[in-house]
C-alpha positions as CSV (number, residue, x, y, z in Angstrom):
1,M,-31.0,-6.6,-1.3
2,K,-31.4,-3.3,0.4
3,N,-33.0,-5.2,3.4
4,I,-30.0,-7.5,4.0
5,R,-27.3,-6.8,6.6
6,N,-24.3,-9.2,7.0
7,F,-22.2,-8.7,10.2
8,C,-20.0,-10.5,12.6
9,I,-19.1,-10.0,16.3
10,I,-15.4,-9.6,17.2
11,A,-13.9,-9.4,20.7
12,H,-11.3,-10.8,23.0
13,I,-12.0,-14.1,24.7
14,D,-14.6,-13.8,27.5
15,H,-15.9,-10.4,26.6
16,G,-19.5,-11.6,26.1
17,K,-19.7,-12.4,22.4
18,S,-21.8,-15.5,22.6
19,T,-24.2,-14.0,25.2
20,L,-24.7,-11.0,23.0
21,A,-25.5,-13.3,20.1
22,D,-28.1,-15.1,22.3
23,R,-29.8,-11.7,23.1
24,L,-29.9,-10.7,19.4
25,L,-31.5,-14.0,18.6
26,Q,-34.0,-13.5,21.4
27,F,-34.9,-9.9,20.5
28,T,-35.5,-10.9,16.8
29,H,-37.6,-13.9,17.9
30,T,-35.4,-16.3,16.0
31,L,-35.6,-18.8,18.8
32,T,-38.8,-20.1,20.5
33,L,-38.8,-20.2,24.3
34,R,-38.3,-24.0,24.0
35,E,-35.1,-23.6,22.0
36,Q,-33.5,-21.0,24.3
37,K,-30.5,-21.8,26.3
38,D,-27.2,-20.0,27.2
39,Q,-24.7,-19.7,24.4
40,V,-27.0,-21.3,21.9
41,L,-24.6,-20.9,19.0
42,D,-21.8,-22.8,20.8
43,S,-23.2,-26.2,19.8
44,M,-20.1,-28.3,20.5
45,D,-19.8,-30.0,23.9
46,L,-16.3,-28.8,24.2
47,E,-17.3,-25.2,23.6
48,R,-19.9,-25.3,26.3
49,E,-17.6,-27.1,28.8
50,R,-14.8,-24.6,28.4
51,G,-16.9,-21.5,27.9
52,I,-15.0,-20.6,24.7
53,T,-16.1,-20.4,21.1
54,I,-14.0,-22.6,18.8
55,K,-16.1,-22.5,15.5
56,S,-17.6,-19.5,13.8
57,H,-21.4,-20.1,13.4
58,A,-23.7,-18.4,10.9
59,I,-27.4,-17.8,11.6
60,Q,-30.1,-15.7,10.0
61,M,-32.5,-13.4,11.9
62,E,-35.5,-11.3,10.8
63,Y,-35.9,-7.9,12.3
64,E,-39.0,-5.8,11.9
65,H,-38.5,-2.0,11.7
66,E,-41.4,0.4,10.9
67,G,-43.4,-2.3,9.2
68,E,-40.5,-3.5,7.1
69,I,-38.8,-6.9,7.5
70,F,-35.0,-6.9,7.4
71,V,-32.8,-9.9,7.2
72,F,-29.7,-10.0,9.5
73,N,-27.0,-12.6,8.8
74,L,-24.9,-12.9,12.0
75,I,-21.6,-14.8,11.9
76,D,-20.3,-15.4,15.5
77,T,-16.5,-15.7,15.8
78,P,-14.1,-17.1,18.4
79,G,-12.0,-14.8,20.5
80,H,-8.9,-16.8,21.4
81,V,-5.7,-16.0,19.4
82,D,-5.4,-19.7,18.3
83,F,-8.6,-19.4,16.3
84,S,-7.9,-16.1,14.5
85,Y,-8.2,-17.9,11.2
86,E,-11.9,-18.6,11.8
87,V,-12.3,-14.8,12.4
88,S,-10.6,-13.9,9.2
89,R,-13.0,-16.1,7.2
90,S,-16.1,-14.7,8.9
91,I,-14.8,-11.1,8.2
92,A,-14.4,-11.9,4.5
93,A,-18.2,-12.7,4.3
94,C,-19.4,-9.5,6.1
95,E,-19.9,-5.8,5.5
96,G,-19.9,-4.8,9.2
97,A,-18.7,-5.9,12.6
98,L,-19.7,-5.4,16.2
99,L,-16.6,-4.7,18.2
100,V,-17.4,-5.9,21.8
101,V,-15.3,-4.6,24.6
102,D,-15.7,-5.6,28.2
103,A,-16.3,-2.6,30.5
104,T,-14.6,-4.3,33.4
105,Q,-11.4,-5.2,31.5
106,G,-10.9,-2.6,28.7
107,I,-9.3,-3.2,25.4
108,Q,-7.2,-6.4,25.1
109,A,-4.6,-7.5,22.5
110,Q,-7.0,-9.8,20.6
111,T,-9.6,-7.0,20.3
112,I,-6.9,-4.9,18.5
113,S,-5.7,-7.7,16.2
114,N,-9.3,-8.7,15.2
115,L,-10.1,-5.0,14.7
116,Y,-7.2,-4.6,12.2
117,L,-8.4,-7.7,10.4
118,A,-11.8,-6.1,10.0
119,L,-10.4,-2.7,9.0
120,N,-8.3,-4.4,6.2
121,H,-11.6,-5.6,4.7
122,D,-13.2,-2.1,5.0
123,L,-15.8,-3.2,7.4
124,E,-18.1,-0.8,9.2
125,I,-17.3,-1.0,12.9
126,I,-19.9,-0.5,15.6
127,P,-18.2,-0.3,19.1
128,V,-20.2,-1.9,21.9
129,L,-19.3,-1.5,25.5
130,N,-20.5,-4.7,27.2
131,K,-21.1,-5.6,30.9
132,V,-21.9,-2.1,32.0
133,D,-24.2,-3.5,34.7
134,M,-21.2,-5.0,36.6
135,D,-20.1,-3.4,39.9
136,N,-16.5,-3.2,38.8
137,A,-17.3,-1.7,35.4
138,M,-15.3,1.4,34.3
139,P,-17.4,2.6,31.4
140,D,-15.9,6.1,31.1
141,E,-12.3,4.9,31.1
142,V,-12.9,2.1,28.6
143,E,-14.8,4.6,26.4
144,D,-11.7,6.8,26.3
145,Q,-9.7,3.7,25.2
146,I,-12.1,2.9,22.4
147,V,-12.2,6.6,21.2
148,E,-8.4,6.6,21.1
149,L,-8.2,3.2,19.3
150,L,-11.0,3.9,16.7
151,G,-11.0,7.6,16.5
152,C,-14.8,7.6,16.5
153,P,-17.1,10.1,18.2
154,R,-18.0,9.2,21.8
155,E,-21.8,9.0,21.0
156,D,-21.1,6.2,18.5
157,I,-20.2,3.8,21.3
158,I,-23.2,1.8,22.5
159,R,-23.4,0.9,26.2
160,A,-25.0,-2.5,26.7
161,S,-25.3,-5.5,28.9
162,A,-25.7,-8.8,27.1
163,K,-26.6,-10.6,30.4
164,T,-29.6,-8.4,31.2
165,G,-30.5,-7.4,27.6
166,F,-29.9,-3.7,28.3
167,G,-29.0,-1.8,25.1
168,V,-29.7,-4.7,22.7
169,D,-32.5,-2.8,20.9
170,V,-30.0,0.1,20.3
171,I,-27.5,-2.4,18.8
172,L,-30.1,-3.8,16.4
173,E,-31.0,-0.3,15.2
174,A,-27.3,0.5,14.8
175,I,-26.8,-2.6,12.7
176,L,-29.7,-1.5,10.5
177,N,-28.7,2.1,10.1
178,R,-24.9,2.0,10.2
179,I,-23.9,-1.2,8.4
180,P,-24.2,-0.9,4.6
181,A,-26.4,-3.2,2.6
182,P,-24.4,-5.7,0.5
183,K,-23.2,-4.4,-2.9
184,G,-23.5,-6.8,-5.8
185,D,-25.5,-7.3,-9.0
186,P,-28.1,-10.1,-8.9
187,D,-27.9,-10.2,-12.8
188,A,-24.1,-10.6,-13.0
189,P,-22.5,-14.1,-13.4
190,L,-22.6,-16.1,-10.1
191,Q,-19.8,-15.5,-7.7
192,A,-20.1,-17.0,-4.2
193,L,-17.4,-17.3,-1.5
194,I,-17.2,-20.5,0.5
195,F,-16.4,-19.5,4.1
196,D,-17.0,-22.8,6.0
197,S,-18.0,-26.4,5.5
198,V,-19.3,-29.2,7.6
199,F,-19.5,-33.0,7.2
200,N,-22.9,-34.7,7.5
201,S,-22.8,-38.5,7.4
202,F,-26.2,-38.7,5.6
203,R,-25.9,-35.9,3.1
204,G,-22.2,-35.6,2.4
205,I,-20.4,-32.3,2.7
206,I,-22.4,-29.1,3.2
207,A,-20.6,-25.9,2.1
208,Y,-21.6,-22.5,3.6
209,F,-21.3,-19.6,1.2
210,R,-21.9,-15.9,0.8
211,I,-23.1,-14.7,-2.6
212,M,-21.1,-11.7,-3.8
213,Q,-22.7,-11.4,-7.3
214,G,-25.4,-13.1,-9.3
215,T,-28.3,-15.4,-8.5
216,F,-28.3,-19.1,-7.3
217,S,-31.2,-21.5,-7.8
218,K,-31.9,-25.0,-6.7
219,G,-30.8,-27.6,-9.4
220,D,-28.2,-25.2,-10.9
221,H,-25.2,-26.8,-12.6
222,V,-22.3,-25.1,-10.7
223,K,-18.5,-25.3,-10.6
224,F,-16.0,-24.8,-7.7
225,I,-13.2,-22.8,-9.3
226,A,-10.2,-23.9,-7.3
227,T,-10.8,-27.6,-7.5
228,E,-12.5,-27.4,-11.0
229,K,-15.2,-29.8,-10.0
230,E,-18.8,-29.5,-11.2
231,Y,-22.0,-30.4,-9.3
232,Y,-25.7,-30.0,-9.3
233,A,-27.1,-28.0,-6.4
234,D,-29.5,-30.6,-4.9
235,E,-30.5,-28.2,-2.1
236,I,-29.7,-24.6,-1.3
237,G,-31.1,-22.6,1.6
238,V,-30.5,-20.2,4.5
239,L,-29.1,-21.0,8.0
240,K,-31.6,-20.4,10.8
241,L,-31.2,-22.6,13.9
242,K,-31.8,-25.4,11.4
243,Q,-31.3,-25.4,7.7
244,V,-34.2,-23.9,5.8
245,P,-34.3,-24.8,2.0
246,R,-35.0,-22.0,-0.6
247,K,-35.7,-22.1,-4.3
248,T,-33.5,-19.2,-5.3
249,M,-31.0,-16.9,-3.5
250,S,-29.3,-13.8,-4.8
251,A,-26.4,-11.4,-4.2
252,G,-25.9,-10.5,-0.5
253,D,-27.4,-13.8,0.8
254,V,-25.6,-16.2,3.2
255,G,-26.6,-19.8,3.0
256,Y,-25.6,-23.4,2.4
257,I,-25.4,-25.8,-0.6
258,I,-25.8,-29.6,-0.5
259,S,-24.6,-31.3,-3.7
260,G,-23.7,-34.8,-2.6
261,I,-19.9,-34.2,-2.3
262,K,-18.3,-37.2,-0.7
263,T,-14.6,-36.4,-0.6
264,S,-13.3,-33.6,1.6
265,S,-10.5,-32.5,-0.7
266,E,-13.1,-31.2,-3.2
267,V,-14.2,-28.4,-0.9
268,K,-11.7,-25.7,-0.2
269,V,-12.6,-22.9,2.2
270,G,-12.1,-19.6,0.4
271,D,-13.0,-21.1,-3.0
272,T,-15.5,-19.4,-5.3
273,I,-18.7,-21.1,-6.7
274,T,-19.9,-20.1,-10.1
275,H,-22.3,-21.4,-12.9
276,V,-20.9,-23.8,-15.5
277,S,-22.9,-22.2,-18.3
278,R,-22.0,-18.5,-17.4
279,P,-18.9,-18.5,-15.3
280,T,-17.5,-15.5,-13.6
281,T,-14.0,-14.4,-14.6
282,D,-12.6,-13.4,-11.2
283,I,-12.5,-15.2,-7.9
284,V,-13.3,-13.5,-4.6
285,P,-10.2,-11.7,-3.4
286,G,-8.8,-11.1,0.1
287,F,-8.7,-14.6,1.4
288,E,-5.3,-15.9,2.6
289,I,-4.2,-19.5,3.1
290,V,-3.6,-20.4,6.7
291,K,0.0,-20.7,8.0
292,P,0.3,-23.2,10.8
293,M,2.6,-22.2,13.7
294,V,3.0,-25.4,15.7
295,F,3.7,-28.9,14.4
296,A,3.2,-32.2,16.2
297,G,2.8,-35.8,15.2
298,I,-0.5,-37.6,15.8
299,Y,-0.3,-41.4,15.8
300,P,-2.9,-44.0,16.4
301,V,-2.4,-46.0,19.6
302,D,-3.3,-49.1,17.6
303,A,-1.4,-49.3,14.3
304,D,-4.5,-50.9,12.6
305,D,-6.5,-47.7,13.1
306,Y,-4.3,-45.7,10.7
307,E,-6.9,-45.5,7.9
308,E,-9.6,-44.6,10.3
309,L,-7.5,-41.8,11.8
310,R,-6.9,-40.5,8.3
311,S,-10.6,-40.3,7.5
312,S,-11.3,-38.7,11.0
313,I,-8.7,-36.0,10.4
314,E,-10.1,-35.3,6.9
315,K,-13.6,-34.9,8.3
316,L,-12.3,-32.7,11.0
317,Q,-10.4,-30.6,8.5
318,L,-13.7,-29.8,6.7
319,N,-15.0,-28.3,9.9
320,D,-11.7,-26.7,10.8
321,A,-9.9,-25.4,7.8
322,S,-6.8,-24.2,9.7
323,L,-5.7,-27.8,10.4
324,V,-3.0,-29.0,8.0
325,F,-1.7,-32.5,7.9
326,E,0.6,-34.9,6.0
327,P,1.5,-38.6,6.5
328,E,4.8,-39.4,8.3
329,S,6.3,-42.4,10.1
330,S,8.3,-42.9,13.2
331,M,10.5,-45.7,14.5
332,A,8.8,-45.7,17.9
333,L,5.2,-45.1,17.0
334,G,4.7,-46.5,13.5
335,F,2.6,-44.7,10.9
336,G,0.8,-41.4,11.7
337,F,0.4,-37.8,10.6
338,R,2.4,-34.6,11.0
339,C,-0.2,-32.0,11.7
340,G,0.1,-28.2,11.7
341,F,-1.8,-26.2,14.3
342,L,-2.3,-22.5,15.0
343,G,-1.3,-22.9,18.6
344,L,-1.3,-25.2,21.6
345,L,-4.9,-24.6,22.5
346,H,-5.8,-25.5,18.9
347,M,-3.8,-28.7,19.2
348,E,-5.5,-29.6,22.5
349,I,-8.9,-29.0,21.0
350,I,-8.2,-31.2,17.9
351,Q,-7.0,-34.0,20.1
352,E,-10.1,-33.8,22.3
353,R,-12.4,-33.7,19.2
354,L,-10.7,-36.7,17.7
355,D,-11.4,-38.5,20.9
356,R,-15.0,-37.4,21.4
357,E,-16.4,-37.1,17.9
358,F,-14.5,-40.0,16.3
359,N,-13.5,-42.2,19.2
360,M,-9.9,-42.2,18.2
361,D,-7.2,-43.0,20.7
362,V,-4.1,-41.0,19.6
363,I,-0.6,-40.3,20.8
364,T,0.7,-36.8,20.2
365,T,4.4,-36.1,20.0
366,V,6.3,-33.1,21.4
367,P,5.1,-30.0,19.4
368,N,7.7,-27.9,17.6
369,V,7.9,-25.2,15.0
370,S,9.3,-25.5,11.5
371,F,12.9,-24.5,10.9
372,K,15.0,-23.8,7.9
373,A,18.2,-25.8,7.8
374,Y,21.0,-24.8,5.4
375,T,23.5,-27.4,4.3
376,T,27.2,-26.9,3.4
377,A,26.1,-27.3,-0.2
378,K,23.9,-24.2,0.3
379,D,20.7,-26.1,0.0
380,M,17.7,-25.1,2.2
381,V,15.7,-27.9,3.8
382,E,12.5,-27.1,5.7
383,V,12.5,-29.2,8.9
384,H,9.1,-29.9,10.6
385,N,10.4,-32.8,12.6
386,P,13.8,-33.1,14.4
387,S,14.4,-36.4,12.6
388,G,14.3,-34.5,9.3
389,L,17.4,-32.5,10.3
390,P,20.4,-33.1,8.0
391,D,23.4,-34.8,9.5
392,A,25.7,-32.6,11.6
393,T,28.6,-33.0,9.2
394,Y,26.5,-31.5,6.3
395,L,24.7,-28.9,8.4
396,D,25.9,-25.3,8.0
397,Y,23.3,-23.3,10.1
398,I,19.7,-23.3,11.1
399,E,17.2,-20.4,11.0
400,E,14.1,-20.2,13.2
401,P,10.9,-18.1,12.9
402,Y,10.7,-15.0,15.0
403,I,7.5,-13.2,16.0
404,I,6.5,-9.7,17.2
405,A,4.5,-10.2,20.4
406,Q,2.2,-7.5,21.7
407,I,1.3,-7.8,25.3
408,I,-1.2,-5.4,27.0
409,S,-1.3,-5.5,30.7
410,K,-1.7,-3.4,33.9
411,S,1.5,-1.5,34.5
412,E,2.0,-3.2,38.0
413,Y,2.8,-6.5,36.2
414,Q,5.2,-5.0,33.7
415,G,8.4,-6.1,35.4
416,A,7.4,-9.7,35.8
417,I,6.2,-9.9,32.2
418,M,9.5,-8.4,30.9
419,T,11.5,-10.9,32.9
420,L,9.5,-13.7,31.4
421,C,10.0,-12.5,27.9
422,I,13.7,-12.0,28.4
423,E,14.0,-15.5,29.8
424,K,12.4,-16.7,26.6
425,R,15.1,-15.0,24.5
426,G,13.0,-11.9,23.8
427,V,14.2,-8.5,22.8
428,L,12.2,-5.4,23.9
429,K,11.2,-3.3,20.9
430,N,8.7,-0.8,22.3
431,Q,6.7,0.1,25.3
432,V,3.7,2.5,25.3
433,Y,1.4,3.6,28.1
434,L,-2.2,3.4,26.7
435,T,-3.6,4.9,29.9
436,S,-1.9,5.7,33.3
437,D,-2.1,2.1,34.4
438,R,-2.2,0.1,31.1
439,V,0.9,-0.6,29.1
440,E,1.5,-2.2,25.7
441,I,4.9,-4.0,25.5
442,T,6.2,-5.1,22.2
443,F,8.9,-7.9,22.1
444,E,10.6,-9.7,19.3
445,M,11.1,-13.3,20.3
446,P,11.5,-16.8,18.8
447,L,8.2,-18.6,18.1
448,S,9.7,-21.9,19.5
449,E,9.9,-20.3,23.0
450,I,6.2,-19.4,23.2
451,I,4.6,-22.6,22.0
452,F,4.9,-24.6,25.2
453,D,3.8,-22.7,28.3
454,F,4.3,-19.0,27.6
455,Y,0.6,-18.1,27.5
456,D,-0.1,-20.0,30.7
457,K,2.8,-18.3,32.5
458,L,1.8,-14.9,31.2
459,K,-1.7,-15.3,32.5
460,S,-0.6,-16.5,36.0
461,L,2.0,-13.7,36.3
462,S,-0.5,-11.1,35.5
463,R,-3.4,-12.7,37.4
464,G,-5.2,-13.1,34.1
465,Y,-5.0,-9.4,33.1
466,A,-2.4,-9.6,30.4
467,S,-3.6,-10.2,26.9
468,F,-1.3,-11.5,24.2
469,D,-1.2,-11.4,20.4
470,Y,1.5,-12.1,17.9
471,H,2.4,-12.2,14.2
472,I,5.3,-13.8,12.4
473,E,8.0,-11.3,11.5
474,G,10.7,-13.3,9.7
475,W,13.6,-15.8,10.1
476,Q,16.8,-15.4,12.1
477,R,19.9,-17.6,12.6
478,A,19.7,-19.7,15.7
479,N,22.1,-21.7,17.9
480,L,20.0,-24.8,18.0
481,V,21.0,-28.4,18.8
482,K,19.0,-31.7,18.5
483,L,18.3,-33.2,21.9
484,D,17.7,-36.9,21.8
485,V,16.3,-39.2,24.5
486,L,17.8,-42.7,24.7
487,L,16.2,-45.6,26.5
488,N,18.7,-48.4,27.0
489,G,20.8,-46.8,24.3
490,E,18.0,-46.6,21.7
491,S,16.7,-43.2,20.6
492,V,13.0,-42.5,21.0
493,D,12.4,-40.3,18.0
494,A,9.0,-39.1,19.3
495,L,10.7,-37.4,22.2
496,S,13.6,-35.8,20.3
497,M,13.5,-32.0,19.8
498,L,15.4,-29.0,18.5
499,I,16.3,-26.7,21.4
500,H,18.5,-23.7,22.0
501,R,22.0,-24.8,23.1
502,D,21.9,-22.8,26.4
503,N,18.7,-24.5,27.5
504,A,19.6,-28.0,26.3
505,Y,21.4,-29.2,29.5
506,T,18.8,-28.1,32.0
507,F,15.9,-29.3,29.8
508,G,17.6,-32.7,29.2
509,R,18.1,-33.2,32.9
510,K,14.5,-32.4,33.7
511,M,13.3,-34.6,31.0
512,C,15.3,-37.6,32.3
513,E,14.0,-37.0,35.8
514,K,10.4,-36.8,34.6
515,L,10.7,-40.0,32.6
516,Q,12.3,-41.8,35.5
517,E,9.1,-41.1,37.5
518,L,6.7,-42.1,34.7
519,I,8.3,-45.1,33.1
520,P,7.0,-48.2,34.9
521,R,9.7,-50.4,36.5
522,Q,10.7,-53.6,34.6
523,Q,12.6,-56.7,35.5
524,F,15.8,-55.0,34.3
525,D,17.5,-51.7,34.8
526,I,16.4,-49.0,32.3
527,A,19.0,-46.3,31.5
528,I,17.4,-43.0,30.5
529,Q,19.8,-40.6,28.8
530,A,19.6,-37.2,27.1
531,A,22.2,-36.7,24.4
532,I,23.3,-34.0,22.0
533,G,24.9,-35.9,19.1
534,A,27.2,-38.5,20.7
535,K,27.6,-36.6,23.9
536,I,25.5,-37.8,26.9
537,I,24.4,-34.7,29.0
538,A,22.2,-36.3,31.6
539,R,21.3,-39.8,32.9
540,E,18.8,-41.4,35.2
541,T,18.2,-45.1,35.9
542,V,14.9,-46.8,36.6
543,K,16.0,-49.6,38.9
544,A,14.9,-53.2,38.2
545,L,12.3,-55.0,40.2
546,R,14.3,-57.7,42.1
547,K,13.4,-60.9,43.7
548,D,15.4,-61.7,46.8
549,V,17.2,-64.8,45.5
550,T,19.4,-65.1,48.6
551,A,16.5,-65.4,51.0
552,K,16.9,-69.2,51.3
553,C,20.6,-68.8,52.3
554,Y,21.0,-68.3,56.0
555,G,24.5,-68.2,57.4
556,G,26.9,-70.4,55.4
557,D,29.6,-69.3,53.0
558,I,29.4,-66.0,51.1
559,S,30.3,-67.8,47.8
560,R,26.9,-69.5,47.8
561,K,25.1,-66.1,48.0
562,R,27.4,-64.7,45.3
563,K,26.7,-67.6,43.0
564,L,22.9,-67.0,43.2
565,L,23.4,-63.2,42.7
566,E,25.6,-63.8,39.6
567,K,23.0,-66.1,38.2
568,Q,20.3,-63.5,38.7
569,K,22.6,-60.8,37.1
570,K,23.0,-62.9,34.0
571,G,19.3,-63.4,33.7
572,K,18.7,-59.7,34.0
573,K,21.3,-59.0,31.4
574,R,19.7,-61.4,28.9
575,M,16.3,-60.0,29.7
576,R,17.5,-56.5,29.0
577,Q,18.7,-57.5,25.5
578,V,15.3,-58.9,24.5
579,G,13.0,-56.6,26.6
580,N,11.7,-53.4,25.1
581,V,10.5,-50.3,27.0
582,E,7.1,-48.8,26.4
583,V,6.8,-45.0,26.9
584,P,3.3,-44.3,28.4
585,Q,1.2,-41.6,26.8
586,S,1.3,-39.7,30.1
587,A,5.1,-39.3,29.7
588,F,4.6,-37.6,26.3
589,L,2.1,-35.2,27.9
590,A,4.2,-34.5,31.0
591,I,7.2,-33.5,28.8
592,L,5.0,-30.7,27.3
593,K,4.3,-29.3,30.7
594,L,7.9,-29.3,31.9
595,D,9.0,-25.9,33.2
């Protein structure tokens, strides 16, 4: 056990985590020359296309030092704020972390929030200054920032370049010397934490675990504590680039178990595995359940695909434990699911993965956050969907979730960022200069204001320099109204939303204008209206396609023309009563991108 080191890499997005992981695998000869490619751990097409890490990946390396072989278990983690749940799970399975900071950009908000996650689990932190070979690197200034943040001696910071491989040997030695070996008793009752799971269509569900105490052998009769299900371990092993089976594994090891589990609900990430004959009394602590921030409805385009969509989402949930879903139905879209996501990027990725990995065509409704509605009878109703809001006559008041947002940026963009936050109903709480030209601004603002386009706007205002992180702070009373969209007098529940009263009028008008562009013309006029309760606040009309019925009348009496026009008008009126209006998927997506 003294030869095992478990560690993860934490950093802000684009600071070179995946490239550093590649170099570590290369230096320890885990990959052959044939298997080498850039970002080898980012195995999903989507990750490679977008250049971001979405899933945390575990891999084992062997490092030879003074004739001894050491086993390094690396768990690579994502850097985007939407995937912080993946990071928290990886950290729960490690004893140490490499904190990677980009020498050209300095410390960013996500670096700080991931660092606090690691410190809460008492991990040993090794600071690494990456990209020191770049022309615009500022190694001395960024080192000052790291020293101020961590309070570590300057000589503890390792300068490296993952691209060229400079300093990687020093990092490997630091992992060996500074990260403690796992503590745990191989003879104690088995206690293993499940930190991830994947679905394999041939072998069922494969759970990834880290053994905290005890010893695990192939063929053991084991029990998953939270679900109280029992299985036989058909195969256990370690994760290299492929899965390598082992006969026994003991405390400190990271590996996988295949036990022929078929249903996804039987594996819970964060659960503890133990032996049936000699169970452990306590479960692995320090693992919190995920709290979704953004809710949206996902519906199959074809109603017959409902069951297929359910099984696709269940398989996806195995691979992404932060996805939460429950069935719901809508008047306009039929049966579907109300899903909880950690943010808009997370929602976009899930939608893409459903399309690519499971060939599911889905419609996504306008995302919203959950609200607490209090009725006049003093009951509290949690509202995830605007249609679940109690009737206005019974509604007393609504509370919405508030967040504390930390934005780190160059000080020249400070004014523009503050204007943006105040537009989004933010209240300035604090402002600290980290260095002469870097400022940390803390705002308190409603979560519902940041889920649409806040992150994109922040990035464009600050030319990509500002970094953003947030945590939920509590609930506050809000002056919200339900905005409905009516097509020919019928409400489209998939487009209705809860919105602040001050923004309702302008947003309603923009929505009507956008829908007028996107809804295809029919043989009859389509009235698009935005309404708050019974009050119409905006209206646009999609004009009918018209045949020129008076073309055959030349000259003659006006009454002949009028007769033909009246006849056409009656036909259009009858058509309007029987015709229904389809809202194209592009309209739903365009509403999300409204300013």
